[in-house]
Structure formats: C-alpha cells, structure tokens
mmCIF file of C-alpha atoms in Angstrom:
data_model
loop_
_atom_site.group_PDB
_atom_site.id
_atom_site.type_symbol
_atom_site.label_atom_id
_atom_site.label_comp_id
_atom_site.label_asym_id
_atom_site.label_seq_id
_atom_site.Cartn_x
_atom_site.Cartn_y
_atom_site.Cartn_z
ATOM 1 C CA MET A 1 9.757 65.829 18.844
ATOM 2 C CA GLU A 2 13.262 66.318 17.527
ATOM 3 C CA PRO A 3 16.108 64.879 19.609
ATOM 4 C CA SER A 4 17.259 67.256 22.319
ATOM 5 C CA PHE A 5 18.880 67.203 25.748
ATOM 6 C CA ARG A 6 16.454 69.665 27.363
ATOM 7 C CA ILE A 7 15.346 68.743 30.856
ATOM 8 C CA VAL A 8 12.706 71.453 31.151
ATOM 9 C CA PRO A 9 10.318 72.484 28.346
ATOM 10 C CA GLY A 10 11.443 75.601 26.520
ATOM 11 C CA SER A 11 9.056 78.442 25.854
ATOM 12 C CA ALA A 12 7.400 77.783 22.527
ATOM 13 C CA PRO A 13 6.833 80.751 20.197
ATOM 14 C CA LYS A 14 3.368 82.210 20.730
ATOM 15 C CA SER A 15 0.755 80.928 18.353
ATOM 16 C CA ALA A 16 -2.988 81.050 18.051
ATOM 17 C CA SER A 17 -4.598 77.860 16.787
ATOM 18 C CA VAL A 18 -8.091 76.592 16.109
ATOM 19 C CA ASN A 19 -7.297 73.037 17.236
ATOM 20 C CA ASP A 20 -9.397 72.963 20.378
ATOM 21 C CA THR A 21 -12.326 75.039 19.246
ATOM 22 C CA ALA A 22 -12.800 73.918 15.628
ATOM 23 C CA ASN A 23 -16.208 72.693 14.509
ATOM 24 C CA SER A 24 -16.806 70.190 11.733
ATOM 25 C CA LEU A 25 -16.203 72.842 9.060
ATOM 26 C CA GLY A 26 -12.732 73.554 10.397
ATOM 27 C CA LEU A 27 -13.385 77.079 11.689
ATOM 28 C CA HIS A 28 -13.647 78.436 15.233
ATOM 29 C CA ASP A 29 -16.981 77.341 16.664
ATOM 30 C CA THR A 30 -18.542 80.645 17.765
ATOM 31 C CA LEU A 31 -21.796 79.016 18.837
ATOM 32 C CA GLN A 32 -20.062 76.841 21.408
ATOM 33 C CA TYR A 33 -17.078 78.897 22.526
ATOM 34 C CA GLY A 34 -18.019 82.495 21.960
ATOM 35 C CA PRO A 35 -16.438 85.147 19.760
ATOM 36 C CA ARG A 36 -12.788 84.722 18.946
ATOM 37 C CA SER A 37 -10.061 87.299 19.629
ATOM 38 C CA ILE A 38 -6.652 86.433 18.207
ATOM 39 C CA ALA A 39 -5.053 89.351 20.058
ATOM 40 C CA ALA A 40 -6.274 87.940 23.378
ATOM 41 C CA GLU A 41 -5.040 84.473 22.474
ATOM 42 C CA ILE A 42 -1.561 85.756 21.653
ATOM 43 C CA LYS A 43 -1.295 87.930 24.726
ATOM 44 C CA THR A 44 -2.494 85.261 27.165
ATOM 45 C CA GLU A 45 0.341 84.049 29.379
ATOM 46 C CA ASN A 46 0.226 80.313 29.191
ATOM 47 C CA ALA A 47 3.696 79.700 30.572
ATOM 48 C CA LEU A 48 2.591 77.315 33.301
ATOM 49 C CA LYS A 49 0.144 75.482 31.062
ATOM 50 C CA ASP A 50 2.743 74.903 28.338
ATOM 51 C CA ARG A 51 5.300 73.827 30.894
ATOM 52 C CA LEU A 52 2.998 71.285 32.513
ATOM 53 C CA GLU A 53 1.673 69.913 29.240
ATOM 54 C CA ASN A 54 5.122 69.462 27.746
ATOM 55 C CA TRP A 55 6.893 68.324 30.897
ATOM 56 C CA GLU A 56 6.645 64.562 30.462
ATOM 57 C CA GLU A 57 7.280 64.753 26.764
ATOM 58 C CA THR A 58 10.465 66.781 27.243
ATOM 59 C CA GLN A 59 11.921 64.475 29.848
ATOM 60 C CA ASP A 60 10.970 61.444 27.811
ATOM 61 C CA ASN A 61 12.656 63.009 24.793
ATOM 62 C CA LEU A 62 15.837 63.439 26.831
ATOM 63 C CA LYS A 63 15.920 59.760 27.744
ATOM 64 C CA LEU A 64 15.183 58.642 24.192
ATOM 65 C CA SER A 65 17.878 60.932 22.760
ATOM 66 C CA MET A 66 20.442 59.554 25.184
ATOM 67 C CA GLN A 67 19.468 56.003 24.305
ATOM 68 C CA ARG A 68 19.765 56.821 20.628
ATOM 69 C CA ASN A 69 23.278 58.158 21.172
ATOM 70 C CA LEU A 70 24.344 55.226 23.331
ATOM 71 C CA TYR A 71 22.774 52.204 21.694
ATOM 72 C CA GLY A 72 21.741 53.339 18.242
ATOM 73 C CA LEU A 73 18.465 54.257 16.611
ATOM 74 C CA HIS A 74 16.864 50.861 17.224
ATOM 75 C CA ALA A 75 16.623 51.395 21.006
ATOM 76 C CA PRO A 76 14.194 54.349 21.059
ATOM 77 C CA MET A 77 12.504 53.008 17.955
ATOM 78 C CA ARG A 78 11.524 49.750 19.637
ATOM 79 C CA LEU A 79 10.234 51.556 22.723
ATOM 80 C CA LEU A 80 8.119 53.901 20.628
ATOM 81 C CA MET A 81 6.834 50.967 18.592
ATOM 82 C CA GLU A 82 5.719 49.157 21.747
ATOM 83 C CA ARG A 83 3.909 52.236 22.964
ATOM 84 C CA LYS A 84 2.139 52.679 19.669
ATOM 85 C CA ILE A 85 1.023 49.056 19.573
ATOM 86 C CA VAL A 86 -0.342 49.274 23.085
ATOM 87 C CA SER A 87 -2.201 52.542 22.500
ATOM 88 C CA ALA A 88 -4.292 51.167 19.641
ATOM 89 C CA ASN A 89 -7.654 51.580 21.307
ATOM 90 C CA PRO A 90 -10.818 50.049 19.898
ATOM 91 C CA HIS A 91 -13.052 51.600 22.543
ATOM 92 C CA MET A 92 -15.426 54.539 22.230
ATOM 93 C CA ALA A 93 -13.864 57.927 22.627
ATOM 94 C CA GLY A 94 -15.012 60.322 25.327
ATOM 95 C CA LEU A 95 -15.768 57.734 27.988
ATOM 96 C CA PRO A 96 -13.217 57.320 30.803
ATOM 97 C CA GLN A 97 -10.596 54.775 29.785
ATOM 98 C CA SER A 98 -7.593 53.270 31.485
ATOM 99 C CA ASN A 99 -4.703 51.638 29.704
ATOM 100 C CA LEU A 100 -2.695 49.626 32.217
ATOM 101 C CA HIS A 101 -0.224 48.333 29.664
ATOM 102 C CA LEU A 102 0.571 51.852 28.541
ATOM 103 C CA ASP A 103 0.926 52.941 32.164
ATOM 104 C CA ILE A 104 3.436 50.178 32.773
ATOM 105 C CA LEU A 105 5.463 51.091 29.672
ATOM 106 C CA MET A 106 5.456 54.769 30.628
ATOM 107 C CA GLY A 107 6.524 53.958 34.185
ATOM 108 C CA ARG A 108 3.506 55.391 35.936
ATOM 109 C CA ASP A 109 1.883 52.163 37.117
ATOM 110 C CA GLU A 110 3.185 52.621 40.667
ATOM 111 C CA THR A 111 2.675 56.352 41.178
ATOM 112 C CA ILE A 112 -0.292 58.611 41.817
ATOM 113 C CA GLU A 113 -0.421 61.909 39.953
ATOM 114 C CA PRO A 114 -2.862 64.841 40.175
ATOM 115 C CA VAL A 115 -4.506 63.630 36.951
ATOM 116 C CA ASP A 116 -5.594 60.453 38.737
ATOM 117 C CA ILE A 117 -7.338 62.524 41.381
ATOM 118 C CA PHE A 118 -8.739 65.413 39.349
ATOM 119 C CA GLY A 119 -9.597 63.811 36.012
ATOM 120 C CA GLY A 120 -12.804 62.101 37.061
ATOM 121 C CA MET A 121 -16.388 62.355 35.920
ATOM 122 C CA GLU A 122 -17.131 65.211 38.350
ATOM 123 C CA ASP A 123 -14.603 67.597 36.829
ATOM 124 C CA ALA A 124 -14.609 66.637 33.156
ATOM 125 C CA PRO A 125 -16.455 68.749 30.593
ATOM 126 C CA PRO A 126 -19.834 67.317 29.466
ATOM 127 C CA LEU A 127 -19.716 64.254 27.217
ATOM 128 C CA ASN A 128 -19.449 64.985 23.539
ATOM 129 C CA ILE A 129 -19.522 61.478 22.176
ATOM 130 C CA HIS A 130 -20.279 62.465 18.583
ATOM 131 C CA LYS A 131 -17.572 65.057 18.481
ATOM 132 C CA ASP A 132 -15.001 62.771 20.038
ATOM 133 C CA MET A 133 -15.819 59.916 17.688
ATOM 134 C CA GLU A 134 -15.521 62.254 14.693
ATOM 135 C CA LYS A 135 -12.188 63.454 15.965
ATOM 136 C CA LYS A 136 -10.947 59.938 16.555
ATOM 137 C CA LEU A 137 -12.035 58.478 13.239
ATOM 138 C CA ASN A 138 -11.036 61.424 11.086
ATOM 139 C CA MET A 139 -7.601 61.545 12.606
ATOM 140 C CA MET B 1 -3.586 59.738 17.729
ATOM 141 C CA ALA B 2 -4.091 60.109 21.451
ATOM 142 C CA SER B 3 -1.035 61.164 23.403
ATOM 143 C CA VAL B 4 0.769 58.524 25.428
ATOM 144 C CA PHE B 5 1.605 61.116 28.062
ATOM 145 C CA SER B 6 -0.734 61.777 30.963
ATOM 146 C CA PRO B 7 -2.418 65.197 30.927
ATOM 147 C CA PRO B 8 -1.358 67.732 33.581
ATOM 148 C CA GLY B 9 -4.543 67.171 35.553
ATOM 149 C CA PHE B 10 -5.307 70.871 35.963
ATOM 150 C CA ASP B 11 -7.795 72.699 33.790
ATOM 151 C CA PHE B 12 -6.509 75.882 32.149
ATOM 152 C CA SER B 13 -9.596 76.764 30.125
ATOM 153 C CA ASN B 14 -10.235 79.901 32.185
ATOM 154 C CA THR B 15 -6.848 81.548 31.518
ATOM 155 C CA LEU B 16 -8.115 83.471 28.487
ATOM 156 C CA ARG B 17 -11.029 84.878 30.453
ATOM 157 C CA ASN B 18 -8.845 85.671 33.490
ATOM 158 C CA ASN B 19 -6.288 87.516 31.389
ATOM 159 C CA PHE B 20 -9.084 89.515 29.785
ATOM 160 C CA PHE B 21 -10.354 90.509 33.247
ATOM 161 C CA ALA B 22 -6.877 91.347 34.491
ATOM 162 C CA GLU B 23 -6.380 93.703 31.565
ATOM 163 C CA LYS B 24 -9.668 95.414 32.303
ATOM 164 C CA GLY B 25 -8.570 96.014 35.901
ATOM 165 C CA VAL B 26 -10.160 93.116 37.789
ATOM 166 C CA PRO B 27 -7.262 91.146 39.276
ATOM 167 C CA LEU B 28 -7.371 87.528 40.385
ATOM 168 C CA PRO B 29 -8.224 87.062 44.095
ATOM 169 C CA LYS B 30 -5.030 86.433 46.025
ATOM 170 C CA ALA B 31 -4.641 82.968 47.491
ATOM 171 C CA THR B 32 -4.225 83.510 51.200
ATOM 172 C CA SER B 33 -1.288 81.922 52.986
ATOM 173 C CA THR B 34 -1.433 80.446 56.420
ATOM 174 C CA GLY B 35 1.160 82.531 58.217
ATOM 175 C CA THR B 36 2.866 80.021 60.443
ATOM 176 C CA THR B 37 5.775 79.129 62.606
ATOM 177 C CA ILE B 38 7.170 75.683 61.874
ATOM 178 C CA VAL B 39 10.486 74.385 63.173
ATOM 179 C CA GLY B 40 12.557 71.251 63.182
ATOM 180 C CA CYS B 41 15.688 70.319 65.049
ATOM 181 C CA LEU B 42 18.077 67.426 65.323
ATOM 182 C CA PHE B 43 18.905 65.934 68.710
ATOM 183 C CA ALA B 44 20.865 62.942 69.990
ATOM 184 C CA ASP B 45 18.310 60.231 69.149
ATOM 185 C CA GLY B 46 16.436 61.752 66.176
ATOM 186 C CA ILE B 47 14.295 64.704 65.146
ATOM 187 C CA VAL B 48 11.841 67.017 66.908
ATOM 188 C CA LEU B 49 9.346 68.890 64.726
ATOM 189 C CA GLY B 50 7.187 71.726 66.036
ATOM 190 C CA ALA B 51 4.368 73.897 64.701
ATOM 191 C CA ASP B 52 1.812 76.438 65.865
ATOM 192 C CA THR B 53 -1.893 75.818 65.226
ATOM 193 C CA ARG B 54 -3.377 78.975 63.699
ATOM 194 C CA ALA B 55 -4.677 79.173 60.121
ATOM 195 C CA THR B 56 -5.450 82.691 58.863
ATOM 196 C CA GLU B 57 -7.504 84.014 55.994
ATOM 197 C CA GLY B 58 -6.207 87.536 55.567
ATOM 198 C CA PRO B 59 -6.849 89.266 58.910
ATOM 199 C CA ILE B 60 -9.254 86.589 60.170
ATOM 200 C CA VAL B 61 -8.330 83.446 62.053
ATOM 201 C CA ALA B 62 -9.841 80.636 60.007
ATOM 202 C CA ASP B 63 -8.885 77.740 62.271
ATOM 203 C CA LYS B 64 -7.817 78.116 65.898
ATOM 204 C CA ASN B 65 -6.476 74.600 66.234
ATOM 205 C CA CYS B 66 -5.366 73.203 62.903
ATOM 206 C CA GLU B 67 -2.815 70.452 62.421
ATOM 207 C CA LYS B 68 0.279 71.464 60.528
ATOM 208 C CA ILE B 69 2.384 68.359 61.102
ATOM 209 C CA HIS B 70 1.378 66.011 58.294
ATOM 210 C CA TYR B 71 1.941 62.282 58.028
ATOM 211 C CA ILE B 72 4.211 61.053 55.252
ATOM 212 C CA THR B 73 5.150 57.596 56.529
ATOM 213 C CA ASP B 74 5.428 56.049 59.977
ATOM 214 C CA ASN B 75 8.921 57.402 60.489
ATOM 215 C CA ILE B 76 8.715 60.582 58.397
ATOM 216 C CA ARG B 77 6.621 63.678 59.108
ATOM 217 C CA CYS B 78 6.313 67.006 57.306
ATOM 218 C CA CYS B 79 5.332 70.430 58.651
ATOM 219 C CA GLY B 80 3.692 72.714 56.096
ATOM 220 C CA ALA B 81 3.608 76.509 55.792
ATOM 221 C CA GLY B 82 2.130 78.570 52.982
ATOM 222 C CA THR B 83 -1.235 77.990 51.328
ATOM 223 C CA ALA B 84 -3.013 75.458 53.541
ATOM 224 C CA ALA B 85 -4.687 73.535 50.705
ATOM 225 C CA ASP B 86 -1.406 73.262 48.821
ATOM 226 C CA THR B 87 0.492 71.840 51.791
ATOM 227 C CA GLU B 88 -2.222 69.335 52.613
ATOM 228 C CA PHE B 89 -2.675 68.135 49.078
ATOM 229 C CA THR B 90 1.057 67.932 48.361
ATOM 230 C CA THR B 91 1.858 66.014 51.535
ATOM 231 C CA ALA B 92 -1.064 63.626 51.002
ATOM 232 C CA LEU B 93 0.046 62.945 47.424
ATOM 233 C CA ILE B 94 3.651 62.355 48.441
ATOM 234 C CA SER B 95 2.542 60.132 51.319
ATOM 235 C CA SER B 96 0.606 57.916 48.884
ATOM 236 C CA ASN B 97 3.518 57.815 46.483
ATOM 237 C CA MET B 98 5.935 56.926 49.283
ATOM 238 C CA GLU B 99 3.739 54.025 50.344
ATOM 239 C CA LEU B 100 3.563 52.709 46.774
ATOM 240 C CA HIS B 101 7.305 53.147 46.406
ATOM 241 C CA SER B 102 8.108 51.286 49.607
ATOM 242 C CA LEU B 103 5.770 48.453 48.610
ATOM 243 C CA SER B 104 7.501 48.271 45.259
ATOM 244 C CA THR B 105 11.070 48.287 46.633
ATOM 245 C CA GLY B 106 10.260 46.205 49.720
ATOM 246 C CA ARG B 107 12.333 48.533 51.898
ATOM 247 C CA LYS B 108 11.562 51.017 54.630
ATOM 248 C CA PRO B 109 11.014 54.470 53.107
ATOM 249 C CA ARG B 110 13.799 57.059 53.285
ATOM 250 C CA VAL B 111 13.569 60.775 53.933
ATOM 251 C CA VAL B 112 15.590 61.653 50.821
ATOM 252 C CA THR B 113 13.001 59.864 48.671
ATOM 253 C CA ALA B 114 10.230 62.052 50.031
ATOM 254 C CA MET B 115 12.420 65.118 49.646
ATOM 255 C CA THR B 116 13.190 64.299 46.007
ATOM 256 C CA MET B 117 9.545 63.665 45.171
ATOM 257 C CA LEU B 118 8.505 66.943 46.800
ATOM 258 C CA LYS B 119 11.207 69.044 45.199
ATOM 259 C CA GLN B 120 10.623 67.644 41.719
ATOM 260 C CA MET B 121 6.905 68.276 41.964
ATOM 261 C CA LEU B 122 7.282 71.825 43.314
ATOM 262 C CA PHE B 123 9.888 72.702 40.664
ATOM 263 C CA ARG B 124 7.575 71.486 37.930
ATOM 264 C CA TYR B 125 4.874 73.927 39.100
ATOM 265 C CA GLN B 126 7.319 76.855 39.200
ATOM 266 C CA GLY B 127 6.294 77.994 42.659
ATOM 267 C CA HIS B 128 2.581 78.290 41.882
ATOM 268 C CA ILE B 129 2.003 75.603 44.522
ATOM 269 C CA GLY B 130 2.645 77.680 47.639
ATOM 270 C CA ALA B 131 3.992 75.032 49.972
ATOM 271 C CA ALA B 132 7.016 75.687 52.184
ATOM 272 C CA LEU B 133 7.781 72.472 54.042
ATOM 273 C CA VAL B 134 9.976 71.191 56.836
ATOM 274 C CA LEU B 135 10.526 67.484 56.277
ATOM 275 C CA GLY B 136 12.087 65.336 58.963
ATOM 276 C CA GLY B 137 12.413 61.667 59.775
ATOM 277 C CA VAL B 138 14.603 58.813 60.853
ATOM 278 C CA ASP B 139 15.308 56.021 58.403
ATOM 279 C CA ALA B 140 17.814 53.222 57.958
ATOM 280 C CA THR B 141 20.601 55.726 57.260
ATOM 281 C CA GLY B 142 19.913 57.913 60.310
ATOM 282 C CA PRO B 143 17.985 61.090 61.142
ATOM 283 C CA HIS B 144 17.551 63.732 58.401
ATOM 284 C CA LEU B 145 15.995 67.192 58.378
ATOM 285 C CA PHE B 146 15.214 69.138 55.193
ATOM 286 C CA THR B 147 13.465 72.340 54.190
ATOM 287 C CA ILE B 148 11.742 72.609 50.829
ATOM 288 C CA HIS B 149 10.843 76.041 49.448
ATOM 289 C CA PRO B 150 7.871 76.623 47.100
ATOM 290 C CA HIS B 151 10.064 76.845 43.999
ATOM 291 C CA GLY B 152 11.735 73.542 44.688
ATOM 292 C CA SER B 153 15.036 74.397 46.400
ATOM 293 C CA THR B 154 16.002 72.324 49.406
ATOM 294 C CA ASP B 155 18.381 72.627 52.341
ATOM 295 C CA LYS B 156 19.718 69.991 54.691
ATOM 296 C CA LEU B 157 20.408 71.486 58.112
ATOM 297 C CA PRO B 158 20.484 70.500 61.795
ATOM 298 C CA TYR B 159 17.847 73.073 62.749
ATOM 299 C CA VAL B 160 15.368 74.884 60.497
ATOM 300 C CA THR B 161 12.416 77.262 60.728
ATOM 301 C CA MET B 162 9.874 78.296 58.081
ATOM 302 C CA GLY B 163 6.821 80.523 57.854
ATOM 303 C CA SER B 164 6.060 84.097 58.842
ATOM 304 C CA GLY B 165 7.283 83.473 62.396
ATOM 305 C CA SER B 166 10.516 81.866 61.239
ATOM 306 C CA LEU B 167 12.730 84.762 62.267
ATOM 307 C CA ALA B 168 11.433 84.778 65.844
ATOM 308 C CA ALA B 169 11.888 81.000 66.089
ATOM 309 C CA MET B 170 15.305 81.077 64.434
ATOM 310 C CA ALA B 171 16.504 83.667 66.947
ATOM 311 C CA VAL B 172 15.692 81.181 69.732
ATOM 312 C CA PHE B 173 17.434 78.352 67.877
ATOM 313 C CA GLU B 174 20.518 80.389 67.095
ATOM 314 C CA SER B 175 21.043 81.274 70.734
ATOM 315 C CA SER B 176 20.321 77.892 72.328
ATOM 316 C CA TRP B 177 20.803 74.984 69.895
ATOM 317 C CA LYS B 178 23.660 72.617 70.680
ATOM 318 C CA PRO B 179 24.526 69.355 68.976
ATOM 319 C CA ASN B 180 23.562 66.061 70.696
ATOM 320 C CA MET B 181 20.912 67.473 73.026
ATOM 321 C CA SER B 182 18.751 65.199 75.146
ATOM 322 C CA ARG B 183 15.082 64.663 74.295
ATOM 323 C CA GLU B 184 13.828 66.925 77.093
ATOM 324 C CA ASP B 185 16.167 69.755 76.131
ATOM 325 C CA ALA B 186 15.276 69.493 72.461
ATOM 326 C CA LEU B 187 11.532 69.467 73.184
ATOM 327 C CA GLU B 188 11.894 72.463 75.505
ATOM 328 C CA LEU B 189 13.856 74.334 72.840
ATOM 329 C CA VAL B 190 11.241 73.615 70.176
ATOM 330 C CA LYS B 191 8.423 74.722 72.482
ATOM 331 C CA THR B 192 10.267 77.971 73.271
ATOM 332 C CA ALA B 193 10.892 78.615 69.586
ATOM 333 C CA ILE B 194 7.240 78.081 68.646
ATOM 334 C CA LYS B 195 6.080 80.251 71.522
ATOM 335 C CA ALA B 196 8.409 83.002 70.290
ATOM 336 C CA GLY B 197 6.611 82.769 66.937
ATOM 337 C CA ILE B 198 3.163 82.640 68.572
ATOM 338 C CA PHE B 199 3.680 85.733 70.698
ATOM 339 C CA ASN B 200 5.656 87.870 68.234
ATOM 340 C CA ASP B 201 4.016 87.094 64.881
ATOM 341 C CA LEU B 202 0.425 87.894 63.967
ATOM 342 C CA GLY B 203 0.169 84.999 61.548
ATOM 343 C CA SER B 204 0.962 82.393 64.224
ATOM 344 C CA GLY B 205 -0.949 81.688 67.383
ATOM 345 C CA SER B 206 -2.980 79.337 69.567
ATOM 346 C CA ASN B 207 -1.220 76.170 70.688
ATOM 347 C CA VAL B 208 2.064 74.340 70.220
ATOM 348 C CA ASP B 209 2.183 70.973 68.424
ATOM 349 C CA ALA B 210 5.272 68.794 68.511
ATOM 350 C CA CYS B 211 6.408 65.488 67.087
ATOM 351 C CA VAL B 212 9.392 63.469 68.300
ATOM 352 C CA ILE B 213 10.769 60.957 65.780
ATOM 353 C CA THR B 214 13.361 58.393 66.825
ATOM 354 C CA ALA B 215 14.650 55.230 65.241
ATOM 355 C CA SER B 216 12.254 53.050 67.221
ATOM 356 C CA HIS B 217 9.019 55.036 67.188
ATOM 357 C CA THR B 218 7.293 58.355 66.461
ATOM 358 C CA GLU B 219 5.397 60.283 69.108
ATOM 359 C CA MET B 220 2.867 62.892 68.051
ATOM 360 C CA LEU B 221 2.377 65.443 70.859
ATOM 361 C CA ARG B 222 -0.740 67.305 69.791
ATOM 362 C CA ASN B 223 -1.346 70.539 71.736
ATOM 363 C CA ILE B 224 1.551 69.833 74.051
ATOM 364 C CA GLU B 225 1.377 73.416 75.289
ATOM 365 C CA MET B 226 -1.606 75.730 75.213
ATOM 366 C CA PRO B 227 -0.392 79.220 76.176
ATOM 367 C CA ASN B 228 -3.514 80.909 74.785
ATOM 368 C CA GLU B 229 -6.347 79.305 76.674
ATOM 369 C CA ARG B 230 -9.474 81.381 76.980
ATOM 370 C CA VAL B 231 -10.037 82.810 80.454
ATOM 371 C CA GLN B 232 -13.311 81.769 82.034
ATOM 372 C CA LYS B 233 -15.875 84.585 81.936
ATOM 373 C CA GLU B 234 -16.284 86.354 85.265
ATOM 374 C CA ARG B 235 -20.044 86.756 85.142
ATOM 375 C CA GLN B 236 -22.892 84.509 84.099
ATOM 376 C CA TYR B 237 -24.793 85.845 81.129
ATOM 377 C CA GLY B 238 -27.774 83.547 81.052
ATOM 378 C CA PHE B 239 -31.227 84.957 81.849
ATOM 379 C CA ARG B 240 -33.064 83.470 84.799
ATOM 380 C CA ARG B 241 -36.520 82.016 84.257
ATOM 381 C CA GLY B 242 -39.096 84.702 84.932
ATOM 382 C CA THR B 243 -36.988 87.602 83.623
ATOM 383 C CA THR B 244 -39.489 88.250 80.888
ATOM 384 C CA ALA B 245 -43.159 87.786 81.631
ATOM 385 C CA TRP B 246 -45.303 86.149 79.008
ATOM 386 C CA LYS B 247 -49.039 86.667 78.537
ATOM 387 C CA SER B 248 -50.412 83.222 77.707
ATOM 388 C CA GLU B 249 -49.091 79.741 77.057
ATOM 389 C CA GLU B 250 -50.628 77.060 74.875
ATOM 390 C CA ILE B 251 -49.005 73.687 74.274
ATOM 391 C CA ARG B 252 -50.247 71.731 71.277
ATOM 392 C CA SER B 253 -49.167 68.327 70.168
ATOM 393 C CA LEU B 254 -48.379 68.313 66.446
ATOM 394 C CA VAL B 255 -49.351 64.638 66.238
ATOM 395 C CA VAL B 256 -53.118 64.532 65.611
ATOM 396 C CA SER B 257 -53.579 60.795 65.553
ATOM 397 C CA GLU B 258 -51.102 57.969 65.398
ATOM 398 C CA GLU B 259 -51.697 54.493 64.023
ATOM 399 C CA VAL B 260 -48.953 51.866 63.881
ATOM 400 C CA THR B 261 -49.139 49.303 61.049
ATOM 401 C CA ILE B 262 -46.578 46.514 61.112
ATOM 402 C CA LEU B 263 -45.242 45.996 57.579
ATOM 403 C CA GLY B 264 -43.554 42.908 56.284
ATOM 404 C CA ALA B 265 -45.056 40.660 58.950
ATOM 405 C CA GLY B 266 -46.002 38.068 56.344
ATOM 406 C CA ASP B 267 -42.447 37.837 54.906
ATOM 407 C CA ALA B 268 -41.560 34.629 56.694
ATOM 408 C CA MET B 269 -40.720 31.774 54.368
ATOM 409 C CA ASP B 270 -43.664 29.544 53.506
ATOM 410 C CA THR B 271 -42.743 26.089 54.741
ATOM 411 C CA THR B 272 -46.103 24.388 54.328
#
C-alpha cells in the first residue's frame, strides 16, 4: 500500500474480479460457483466487507508512514522484513495454522478477536487441499 | 503470499445473493432489538446500574426474565440494549480482552479501557452491531459512568438511560437526581426509573435488576423488585379422578423376561 495518513479505509472504486472464483484455467469457475453476472458484482454493496478487510492494513499503513517520516525508510523496512521472514510457512495450505511469532509482531498475541472465535473448523468452507496447494505454489 | 493481517472473521459470501434477492423484492429479515430500559447513576460511594428483564422478538416476549447487566470485570459492569446477541457477544469479547489486558499490565482494569475497546470495535462495524451500552464501574481513579451508542460515540455523564424506555426513565432521573446521594436513595431512584420504563414502555417489562458497584465490592441484586408477579389462579383446573369413565383397563409389563449377566468379573489381575 502506498504511504498515507488515513485512519479509516477509503471506499475503493468498484471492480469485478475473478480472483476468488478462478479455476485452474484462469476463468470464472461456473461449475463450482454458478453463472457469473458482472452487473450484479458491480452493484453489490460491499461497503462493510471492504471496510473490515482493509481496516488493519489501513491503520498499520498509518503507523508505518509515520515511522518512515520520523526515523527514515529503514524503520518500516525492517519491520516489514521481520514479518516476511516469520510468515515463510512450510506447512500444507488449507489446514488450520497458527503463527505465534507473527501474532506477536502484529501485536495481537494478547487480544481475542472475532476471527479467533468464528474461524474454526465448524464454520470454514470444505477443505480444498489441492486447490490451496496449487494457489500457494503457483503464487 | 498470505496476508499478515487477520481476516475480519465474518463471512460475506452471501452478499451477492442477498443483494440479488433485495432487488427482486425479497428484503432481508430485520434483526429484532430487545426494547429495554437500562439506567446508570452516580452516587456518593460509586455507581448503581439498573435494567428491566424483558427480551422481545417483535410483538412477542421472548424471555420474561433475562439478564441485561453483563460482567466485564469484578469492578466493572455493562448494561446492554439493542440486539440481544450483539450485546452479549460484544460484552463477552470485551470482558475477555480486559482480563488479558489486566494480566499483561499487572494492574487493576479501568473503565476507560473497556470504553475505548468497545467504542473502537463498534465504530469499526459502522453501527451494524446493534449494541447500545451503559458501562459503569469503580477503578483506581474513581467511579465512572459511560454510554456507548451503536455507531461508536460515547458520553460520560453522572446519570444515563438507554433503550426504548429511556425517556420514561430519564424523566424520573431529571426530576429526582442529586449529586452525592446515599446508597438507599440511589437504589430507590434507579428502581423508580426502571419501573417507569416497565409500566410505560411496551418493550420493557417483568422485573427490576440492579447492581451496586463501590470501591470495595460489587453487589448484584438480581430481581430486586418484581412488580409483575403472576396472580395465583382463583380456581383449580385439574380434573378429579373419575370424571371420565373408562371401559376396561389392562396393565402389561413391557419386560418379558430379564436375565442379569455380570460382565468383567474375571478382570482381576492374575497374581498366581
């Protein structure tokens, strides 16, 4: 994300993407997700979803931008480097994973969030190990 | 590359389908709110919180004796109005976070910490979490009383009311609240305010709950007043034996034959 002092995520311009529903050929997977309607995707109000998904990133960006302005580029760069090192994950994708080191670096080791309560095996979509491995290795 | 940020925790995969339905004229079912009277007031030694005990589901009473005064920490309590699930979940989450925070800092938890956590969470959800809360407690800096509205705005006041019966209760407070009241006066005032909400608002009813928080201890007075007790029925409506005659009676045992076999009798250790 580019440096900015936003506290709250701004409304992104509406876009329709195939990211979530693409199959291995790169197109929308009609067999799995049903017929696609770009008009419906554009008109859908996803204000709350976008806000929640971008919330942490926006606030983190604020802190990193301030550190860049105060201490120089090296300060946010080292923090981001540490995060990247710690997120290198040799485990299989799709299965529930916990990364304590990353939690500590991101400051959420001593808090409970809704994702800790709702993200479990009961609520998650069915396991797609092949798909997740493909996604992870072809990244 | 997986994101380092935690996902929101809520699943939005049905929004496309819901928007499609809404356009075709099938709106989302409305989340029902509790309809409540909750109050809080400051007195000489601390805080008194009060709440009614009715939970409604549209025109139906869903729970005649529910608990609206939720536990945050030993010295902090929170009354919740609005969508019942939202208030319970939010207060439980904040209570866990307060405990973790106080373990991490090694200090007794403060009311402003809980207030900040609540307001930041409710602001993030833009009011979709329908929880209107009255937060009160006594900490190392003294007694504090806050209201938190569903969109995240807060007020710090000596006496507050929230919920559908808030106007009735506030009328009582406005006429009788004085600073530095005694415990008995404050409790009486809170009970009168809640009763005003119970009798004048359809969304509030049943009994009065109260909670007195002082620097030394917290006293939860569940159902301290029950102005809506059911009157005992005047007549007996049971039928006496012999009211209806029956033609024949046959009693059969459903157990045809019973044989008891002791299992596991030879499980003792072989010590020969």
